Amino acid sequence: MSGKRTDYITWDEYFMGVAKLAGLRSKDPNSQVGSCIVSPNNKILSMGYNGFPMGCPDDEFPWEREGEPLDTKYVYVTHSELNAILNYRGGSLEGAKLYVSMFPCNECAKAIIQSGIKEIIYGEDKYPDTPSVIASKKMLNAAGVRYRRYVPTGREIRFTV
Ligand SMILES: [Zn+2]
């Protein structure tokens, strides 16, 4: 009997929780996605959320989803996965794991593969029938990047900041 706590959170709950927490920083009114990159021995290496590149003000660039391409967010926004990869300045991500609250698009899949990340643990797979996600899975499968859906435990985590 060591007397240690037994209700501590699991690694998966911890890292998916950190990914979701990062997503809360997003200014996007419609989708908040967060990512957390973890080393093979469970050390957090980087985090990211969807937003505009540095120096591109959130109040001047558009968050619209419809309209002329240059008036929508799509041509400007950096996804959480790419942000997390680019935010890491410590060296190689070879063999790392990526926790992300939504299944990565094809553009992020390219960056994930090229960065050496070997496993993706994702939350929702909201758009499985879109060309973007189909292409993403096709590339991840070909490149041998494993992916598995995070199994929600239903644990509610609350704290005051
Ligand atoms: Zn993406």
mmCIF file of C-alpha atoms and ligand atoms in Angstrom:
data_model
loop_
_atom_site.group_PDB
_atom_site.id
_atom_site.type_symbol
_atom_site.label_atom_id
_atom_site.label_comp_id
_atom_site.label_asym_id
_atom_site.label_seq_id
_atom_site.Cartn_x
_atom_site.Cartn_y
_atom_site.Cartn_z
ATOM 1 C CA MET A 1 0.000 0.000 0.000
ATOM 2 C CA SER A 2 1.775 3.130 -1.175
ATOM 3 C CA GLY A 3 -1.200 5.415 -0.628
ATOM 4 C CA LYS A 4 -0.901 7.004 -4.059
ATOM 5 C CA ARG A 5 -3.909 8.540 -5.795
ATOM 6 C CA THR A 6 -5.727 6.171 -8.088
ATOM 7 C CA ASP A 7 -7.955 8.620 -9.969
ATOM 8 C CA TYR A 8 -5.155 10.455 -11.789
ATOM 9 C CA ILE A 9 -5.711 11.096 -15.506
ATOM 10 C CA THR A 10 -4.317 8.748 -18.155
ATOM 11 C CA TRP A 11 -1.671 9.782 -20.699
ATOM 12 C CA ASP A 12 -4.351 9.927 -23.390
ATOM 13 C CA GLU A 13 -6.623 12.092 -21.238
ATOM 14 C CA TYR A 14 -3.691 14.332 -20.353
ATOM 15 C CA PHE A 15 -2.493 14.968 -23.905
ATOM 16 C CA MET A 16 -5.950 15.211 -25.482
ATOM 17 C CA GLY A 17 -6.852 17.581 -22.652
ATOM 18 C CA VAL A 18 -3.816 19.749 -23.437
ATOM 19 C CA ALA A 19 -4.722 19.704 -27.155
ATOM 20 C CA LYS A 20 -8.258 20.849 -26.373
ATOM 21 C CA LEU A 21 -6.966 23.508 -23.994
ATOM 22 C CA ALA A 22 -4.740 24.876 -26.770
ATOM 23 C CA GLY A 23 -7.802 24.976 -29.047
ATOM 24 C CA LEU A 24 -9.471 27.403 -26.645
ATOM 25 C CA ARG A 25 -6.907 30.020 -27.753
ATOM 26 C CA SER A 26 -8.296 30.057 -31.282
ATOM 27 C CA LYS A 27 -10.093 33.218 -32.437
ATOM 28 C CA ASP A 28 -12.032 31.274 -35.098
ATOM 29 C CA PRO A 29 -15.754 31.707 -34.361
ATOM 30 C CA ASN A 30 -16.659 28.404 -36.020
ATOM 31 C CA SER A 31 -13.978 25.864 -35.258
ATOM 32 C CA GLN A 32 -11.421 25.606 -32.508
ATOM 33 C CA VAL A 33 -8.873 22.861 -33.077
ATOM 34 C CA GLY A 34 -5.934 22.108 -30.820
ATOM 35 C CA SER A 35 -2.827 19.951 -31.174
ATOM 36 C CA CYS A 36 -0.238 18.580 -28.789
ATOM 37 C CA ILE A 37 2.937 16.839 -29.981
ATOM 38 C CA VAL A 38 4.449 14.313 -27.610
ATOM 39 C CA SER A 39 7.770 12.456 -27.657
ATOM 40 C CA PRO A 40 7.856 8.641 -27.675
ATOM 41 C CA ASN A 41 8.471 8.771 -23.908
ATOM 42 C CA ASN A 42 5.500 11.039 -23.207
ATOM 43 C CA LYS A 43 7.128 14.456 -22.922
ATOM 44 C CA ILE A 44 5.186 17.354 -24.431
ATOM 45 C CA LEU A 45 7.217 18.913 -27.256
ATOM 46 C CA SER A 46 4.846 21.433 -28.789
ATOM 47 C CA MET A 47 1.293 22.717 -29.003
ATOM 48 C CA GLY A 48 -0.755 24.641 -31.527
ATOM 49 C CA TYR A 49 -4.190 25.913 -32.456
ATOM 50 C CA ASN A 50 -5.774 27.231 -35.648
ATOM 51 C CA GLY A 51 -4.966 30.861 -36.325
ATOM 52 C CA PHE A 52 -3.403 33.347 -38.694
ATOM 53 C CA PRO A 53 0.372 33.493 -39.129
ATOM 54 C CA MET A 54 2.408 35.758 -36.876
ATOM 55 C CA GLY A 55 2.009 39.425 -37.809
ATOM 56 C CA CYS A 56 -1.377 38.870 -39.487
ATOM 57 C CA PRO A 57 -3.835 40.580 -37.131
ATOM 58 C CA ASP A 58 -6.945 38.674 -36.031
ATOM 59 C CA ASP A 59 -8.934 41.887 -36.283
ATOM 60 C CA GLU A 60 -7.955 42.638 -39.883
ATOM 61 C CA PHE A 61 -7.870 39.239 -41.574
ATOM 62 C CA PRO A 62 -11.269 37.625 -42.289
ATOM 63 C CA TRP A 63 -12.801 34.762 -40.309
ATOM 64 C CA GLU A 64 -15.547 34.339 -42.937
ATOM 65 C CA ARG A 65 -16.262 30.934 -44.477
ATOM 66 C CA GLU A 66 -18.064 32.197 -47.552
ATOM 67 C CA GLY A 67 -17.413 34.823 -50.211
ATOM 68 C CA GLU A 68 -14.555 35.616 -52.540
ATOM 69 C CA PRO A 69 -11.551 33.445 -51.700
ATOM 70 C CA LEU A 70 -9.469 36.384 -50.519
ATOM 71 C CA ASP A 71 -12.272 37.408 -48.160
ATOM 72 C CA THR A 72 -12.406 33.992 -46.440
ATOM 73 C CA LYS A 73 -10.245 32.525 -43.705
ATOM 74 C CA TYR A 74 -9.211 29.516 -45.766
ATOM 75 C CA VAL A 75 -6.397 31.145 -47.685
ATOM 76 C CA TYR A 76 -4.839 32.612 -44.511
ATOM 77 C CA VAL A 77 -5.402 30.312 -41.556
ATOM 78 C CA THR A 78 -2.718 27.944 -40.282
ATOM 79 C CA HIS A 79 -4.118 24.721 -38.868
ATOM 80 C CA SER A 80 -3.286 23.601 -35.339
ATOM 81 C CA GLU A 81 -1.234 20.618 -36.486
ATOM 82 C CA LEU A 82 1.002 22.701 -38.752
ATOM 83 C CA ASN A 83 1.334 25.366 -36.064
ATOM 84 C CA ALA A 84 2.395 22.753 -33.514
ATOM 85 C CA ILE A 85 4.972 21.346 -35.952
ATOM 86 C CA LEU A 86 6.344 24.786 -36.835
ATOM 87 C CA ASN A 87 6.290 25.994 -33.220
ATOM 88 C CA TYR A 88 8.744 23.251 -32.296
ATOM 89 C CA ARG A 89 12.248 24.660 -32.501
ATOM 90 C CA GLY A 90 13.996 21.963 -30.511
ATOM 91 C CA GLY A 91 15.156 19.705 -33.335
ATOM 92 C CA SER A 92 13.593 16.574 -34.763
ATOM 93 C CA LEU A 93 10.042 15.303 -34.342
ATOM 94 C CA GLU A 94 11.053 11.855 -35.620
ATOM 95 C CA GLY A 95 8.941 9.185 -33.945
ATOM 96 C CA ALA A 96 6.709 11.682 -32.130
ATOM 97 C CA LYS A 97 2.967 11.346 -31.518
ATOM 98 C CA LEU A 98 0.375 13.980 -32.375
ATOM 99 C CA TYR A 99 -2.785 14.480 -30.348
ATOM 100 C CA VAL A 100 -5.317 16.575 -32.254
ATOM 101 C CA SER A 101 -8.966 17.296 -31.557
ATOM 102 C CA MET A 102 -10.025 16.768 -35.203
ATOM 103 C CA PHE A 103 -8.757 14.477 -37.976
ATOM 104 C CA PRO A 104 -5.962 16.235 -39.920
ATOM 105 C CA CYS A 105 -6.623 17.592 -43.417
ATOM 106 C CA ASN A 106 -4.481 16.629 -46.417
ATOM 107 C CA GLU A 107 -2.215 19.667 -46.085
ATOM 108 C CA CYS A 108 -1.463 18.896 -42.449
ATOM 109 C CA ALA A 109 -1.003 15.215 -43.313
ATOM 110 C CA LYS A 110 1.839 16.213 -45.651
ATOM 111 C CA ALA A 111 3.544 18.180 -42.877
ATOM 112 C CA ILE A 112 2.960 15.383 -40.352
ATOM 113 C CA ILE A 113 4.534 12.814 -42.659
ATOM 114 C CA GLN A 114 7.492 15.009 -43.583
ATOM 115 C CA SER A 115 8.188 15.948 -39.949
ATOM 116 C CA GLY A 116 8.615 12.298 -38.953
ATOM 117 C CA ILE A 117 5.562 12.061 -36.682
ATOM 118 C CA LYS A 118 4.584 8.405 -36.569
ATOM 119 C CA GLU A 119 1.262 8.278 -34.739
ATOM 120 C CA ILE A 120 -1.870 10.428 -34.661
ATOM 121 C CA ILE A 121 -4.451 10.256 -31.887
ATOM 122 C CA TYR A 122 -7.452 12.251 -33.049
ATOM 123 C CA GLY A 123 -10.725 13.344 -31.479
ATOM 124 C CA GLU A 124 -13.500 13.865 -33.991
ATOM 125 C CA ASP A 125 -13.493 12.684 -37.602
ATOM 126 C CA LYS A 126 -16.030 15.290 -38.679
ATOM 127 C CA TYR A 127 -15.509 15.313 -42.455
ATOM 128 C CA PRO A 128 -14.564 11.729 -43.438
ATOM 129 C CA ASP A 129 -16.172 11.959 -46.872
ATOM 130 C CA THR A 130 -14.362 15.087 -48.048
ATOM 131 C CA PRO A 131 -11.545 14.821 -50.628
ATOM 132 C CA SER A 132 -9.258 16.471 -48.073
ATOM 133 C CA VAL A 133 -9.685 13.777 -45.413
ATOM 134 C CA ILE A 134 -9.774 10.923 -47.929
ATOM 135 C CA ALA A 135 -6.484 12.174 -49.414
ATOM 136 C CA SER A 136 -5.107 12.629 -45.917
ATOM 137 C CA LYS A 137 -5.778 8.996 -44.987
ATOM 138 C CA LYS A 138 -4.438 7.775 -48.330
ATOM 139 C CA MET A 139 -1.120 9.554 -47.715
ATOM 140 C CA LEU A 140 -0.876 8.575 -44.033
ATOM 141 C CA ASN A 141 -1.544 4.927 -44.923
ATOM 142 C CA ALA A 142 1.075 4.966 -47.684
ATOM 143 C CA ALA A 143 3.626 6.617 -45.392
ATOM 144 C CA GLY A 144 2.984 4.213 -42.518
ATOM 145 C CA VAL A 145 1.754 6.864 -40.081
ATOM 146 C CA ARG A 146 -0.582 5.132 -37.642
ATOM 147 C CA TYR A 147 -3.754 6.826 -36.503
ATOM 148 C CA ARG A 148 -6.345 5.895 -33.929
ATOM 149 C CA ARG A 149 -9.396 7.586 -32.590
ATOM 150 C CA TYR A 150 -9.202 8.855 -29.038
ATOM 151 C CA VAL A 151 -11.735 6.952 -26.956
ATOM 152 C CA PRO A 152 -13.533 9.487 -24.762
ATOM 153 C CA THR A 153 -13.631 8.428 -21.146
ATOM 154 C CA GLY A 154 -16.377 10.855 -20.250
ATOM 155 C CA ARG A 155 -14.306 12.185 -17.379
ATOM 156 C CA GLU A 156 -15.159 15.804 -16.670
ATOM 157 C CA ILE A 157 -12.183 17.952 -15.770
ATOM 158 C CA ARG A 158 -12.897 21.316 -14.215
ATOM 159 C CA PHE A 159 -10.599 23.912 -12.793
ATOM 160 C CA THR A 160 -10.521 27.608 -12.187
ATOM 161 C CA VAL A 161 -7.827 29.794 -13.634
HETATM 162 ZN ZN ZN B 1 -4.996 20.891 -41.612
#
